[in-house]
Structure formats: C-alpha cells, structure tokens
Amino acid sequence: MNQALTTALIGIGAAQAMKLPITYAKTKQWDVSQLIQTGGMPSSHSAGVSALATYIALKRGLSAIDFAVSSVFGAVVMYDAMGIRRAAGEIAVEVNDLDERLERLAEQHPGPYHARKRKALKEQLGHLPIEVLGGAVLGITIGTLSYLFERRNK
C-alpha cells in the first residue's frame, strides 16, 4: 500500500467529514451535501497536500526531491484555492445577484422580458485564508500521525 497516497486521501476525507458538524454548528441544520462540496472550513485541498508533504518530509527528509515536488504542488493548490477559485465564487455571487435584480426590474416595468436562469451559479468555490490555514493544520497533523503510525508498526 502506498502510505503517502493513503495519507493524502485521509487528509481530504477528514476535512470533508469535518465540514458537516462545522456547518451544523453555524446553521443548526444538517447539510449532508457538505461531504462533497468545495469551499468551506477546513479546506480539503489544503489538508490533502499538507498531509502528503508532511508525511514525505518526515519519511524522506526536507532535502528529498519528492518533498520539494509535493511542497511546490501544495503551495500552488493552496494559492489557487484562495485566489482564482475564490474570485470565481465572488463573480458567481455577483452574477446571481444581477439575475435577481433584473427579475425585480422586470416585475416593476412589465415591458422588458427577463427569463430567469434555471440554476444559479455555484458560489462557494474557493476558500478564505483561515479555511486554507485550517486545512493545512489538519493536514500537518494527519501527515505526522501517519508517519508515526507507520514507524511504530515496522
């Protein structure tokens, strides 16, 4: 079994699973869709790449090429989650608001015709910096525990 891959997948799964009770604590409603949603606290992207890089650092050392690759990959993933994907989510919010405003205007002025979109754009695409940090801390913890578990069982 590839322990590095397993560690990364556990990081992703744990972060996704944590979104369910965290969302419940905020909204007082169970939203099972959080198990497969992007965005939210903690970032599963950050948890996965941080778990992978941490495990590799502990197993192979900081000078290992695979640690360098996983670290750069992780930095790009986390930057993307906070930057491009977050910006796309903010644009989706504006487009959805624009559609609602046009609908209200169409009701006030019966002449123009406005066909509402069938489905609103998904707004929660990226992460706030605190969500990425939360995922990174979770990932570092999982990567460390995975390494210690493997070392103990040798």
Short mmCIF file of C-alpha atoms in Angstrom, two decimals:
data_model
loop_
_atom_site.label_atom_id
_atom_site.label_comp_id
_atom_site.label_asym_id
_atom_site.label_seq_id
_atom_site.Cartn_x
_atom_site.Cartn_y
_atom_site.Cartn_z
CA MET A 1 0.00 0.00 0.00
CA ASN A 2 1.24 3.49 -0.82
CA GLN A 3 1.27 5.19 2.59
CA ALA A 4 1.87 8.66 1.10
CA LEU A 5 -1.20 8.41 -1.12
CA THR A 6 -3.29 6.94 1.70
CA THR A 7 -2.20 9.79 3.98
CA ALA A 8 -3.24 12.44 1.45
CA LEU A 9 -6.62 10.77 0.89
CA ILE A 10 -7.24 10.52 4.63
CA GLY A 11 -6.47 14.25 4.88
CA ILE A 12 -9.00 15.04 2.17
CA GLY A 13 -11.64 12.74 3.67
CA ALA A 14 -11.17 14.04 7.19
CA ALA A 15 -11.52 17.65 6.06
CA GLN A 16 -14.67 16.88 4.08
CA ALA A 17 -16.14 14.98 7.05
CA MET A 18 -15.37 17.89 9.41
CA LYS A 19 -17.40 20.26 7.21
CA LEU A 20 -20.62 18.52 8.26
CA PRO A 21 -20.51 19.32 12.02
CA ILE A 22 -18.90 22.73 11.40
CA THR A 23 -21.74 23.68 9.04
CA TYR A 24 -24.26 22.37 11.58
CA ALA A 25 -22.70 24.49 14.33
CA LYS A 26 -23.11 27.59 12.12
CA THR A 27 -26.55 26.93 10.62
CA LYS A 28 -28.20 24.46 13.06
CA GLN A 29 -29.08 22.31 10.03
CA TRP A 30 -27.50 19.08 8.85
CA ASP A 31 -26.37 19.53 5.25
CA VAL A 32 -25.06 16.19 4.00
CA SER A 33 -24.08 17.83 0.69
CA GLN A 34 -21.15 19.38 2.59
CA LEU A 35 -19.45 15.99 2.30
CA ILE A 36 -18.92 16.58 -1.43
CA GLN A 37 -18.96 20.39 -1.68
CA THR A 38 -15.97 22.57 -2.50
CA GLY A 39 -15.12 25.52 -0.29
CA GLY A 40 -15.78 25.82 3.42
CA MET A 41 -13.88 25.07 6.59
CA PRO A 42 -11.45 23.32 6.57
CA SER A 43 -10.04 23.22 3.06
CA SER A 44 -9.79 19.60 1.95
CA HIS A 45 -7.38 20.65 -0.80
CA SER A 46 -5.03 22.13 1.80
CA ALA A 47 -5.46 19.17 4.13
CA GLY A 48 -4.57 16.67 1.40
CA VAL A 49 -1.48 18.42 0.09
CA SER A 50 -0.25 19.33 3.58
CA ALA A 51 -0.69 15.75 4.80
CA LEU A 52 1.25 14.49 1.79
CA ALA A 53 4.12 16.99 2.12
CA THR A 54 4.37 16.45 5.89
CA TYR A 55 4.45 12.67 5.56
CA ILE A 56 7.13 12.85 2.85
CA ALA A 57 9.21 15.36 4.87
CA LEU A 58 9.20 13.08 7.90
CA LYS A 59 9.82 9.90 5.92
CA ARG A 60 12.42 11.11 3.39
CA GLY A 61 13.69 14.38 4.82
CA LEU A 62 13.47 18.01 3.78
CA SER A 63 16.18 17.61 1.14
CA ALA A 64 14.28 14.88 -0.77
CA ILE A 65 13.11 15.71 -4.27
CA ASP A 66 9.65 14.27 -3.64
CA PHE A 67 9.27 16.62 -0.66
CA ALA A 68 10.19 19.56 -2.88
CA VAL A 69 7.69 18.49 -5.54
CA SER A 70 4.88 17.93 -3.02
CA SER A 71 5.60 21.27 -1.32
CA VAL A 72 5.52 23.27 -4.56
CA PHE A 73 2.40 21.37 -5.66
CA GLY A 74 0.81 22.13 -2.28
CA ALA A 75 1.65 25.82 -2.45
CA VAL A 76 0.08 26.10 -5.91
CA VAL A 77 -3.07 24.24 -4.79
CA MET A 78 -3.50 26.42 -1.69
CA TYR A 79 -2.82 29.64 -3.59
CA ASP A 80 -5.35 28.62 -6.23
CA ALA A 81 -7.96 27.80 -3.58
CA MET A 82 -7.64 31.29 -2.07
CA GLY A 83 -7.09 33.17 -5.31
CA ILE A 84 -8.58 32.10 -8.61
CA ARG A 85 -11.27 29.77 -7.26
CA ARG A 86 -12.28 32.30 -4.59
CA ALA A 87 -12.52 35.07 -7.19
CA ALA A 88 -14.67 32.83 -9.41
CA GLY A 89 -17.01 32.29 -6.44
CA GLU A 90 -17.26 36.03 -5.84
CA ILE A 91 -18.11 36.58 -9.52
CA ALA A 92 -20.82 33.90 -9.23
CA VAL A 93 -22.35 35.80 -6.29
CA GLU A 94 -22.50 38.97 -8.38
CA VAL A 95 -23.99 37.21 -11.42
CA ASN A 96 -26.66 35.55 -9.24
CA ASP A 97 -27.47 38.93 -7.61
CA LEU A 98 -27.67 40.57 -11.02
CA ASP A 99 -30.18 37.96 -12.17
CA GLU A 100 -32.37 38.68 -9.10
CA ARG A 101 -32.16 42.44 -9.67
CA LEU A 102 -33.18 42.05 -13.31
CA GLU A 103 -36.14 39.94 -12.25
CA ARG A 104 -37.30 42.66 -9.82
CA LEU A 105 -36.91 45.32 -12.51
CA ALA A 106 -38.90 43.21 -14.96
CA GLU A 107 -41.73 43.00 -12.41
CA GLN A 108 -41.70 46.78 -11.88
CA HIS A 109 -41.61 47.53 -15.62
CA PRO A 110 -43.80 45.00 -17.44
CA GLY A 111 -42.44 45.79 -20.93
CA PRO A 112 -38.98 44.15 -20.80
CA TYR A 113 -38.85 40.39 -20.72
CA HIS A 114 -36.43 38.61 -18.41
CA ALA A 115 -36.06 34.83 -18.37
CA ARG A 116 -34.59 33.66 -15.07
CA LYS A 117 -31.72 31.22 -15.32
CA ARG A 118 -32.76 27.67 -14.50
CA LYS A 119 -30.00 27.22 -11.96
CA ALA A 120 -27.93 29.74 -10.01
CA LEU A 121 -24.16 29.58 -10.33
CA LYS A 122 -22.28 27.78 -7.54
CA GLU A 123 -20.91 30.47 -5.25
CA GLN A 124 -18.79 28.54 -2.77
CA LEU A 125 -15.83 27.56 -4.93
CA GLY A 126 -12.75 28.77 -3.12
CA HIS A 127 -11.55 29.38 0.41
CA LEU A 128 -10.88 32.18 2.83
CA PRO A 129 -7.30 32.24 4.14
CA ILE A 130 -8.48 30.91 7.54
CA GLU A 131 -10.09 27.90 5.81
CA VAL A 132 -6.85 27.14 3.97
CA LEU A 133 -4.91 27.50 7.22
CA GLY A 134 -7.36 25.17 8.98
CA GLY A 135 -6.89 22.58 6.24
CA ALA A 136 -3.11 22.94 6.40
CA VAL A 137 -3.04 22.42 10.19
CA LEU A 138 -5.30 19.38 9.84
CA GLY A 139 -3.08 18.01 7.05
CA ILE A 140 0.13 18.52 9.00
CA THR A 141 -1.43 16.68 11.94
CA ILE A 142 -2.60 13.78 9.75
CA GLY A 143 0.76 13.56 7.95
CA THR A 144 2.59 13.42 11.26
CA LEU A 145 0.25 10.80 12.73
CA SER A 146 0.52 8.69 9.57
CA TYR A 147 4.32 8.74 9.74
CA LEU A 148 4.34 7.89 13.46
CA PHE A 149 1.80 5.08 12.94
CA GLU A 150 3.87 3.58 10.11
CA ARG A 151 7.11 3.84 12.10
CA ARG A 152 5.54 2.19 15.16
CA ASN A 153 4.25 -0.72 13.08
CA LYS A 154 7.62 -1.59 11.50
#
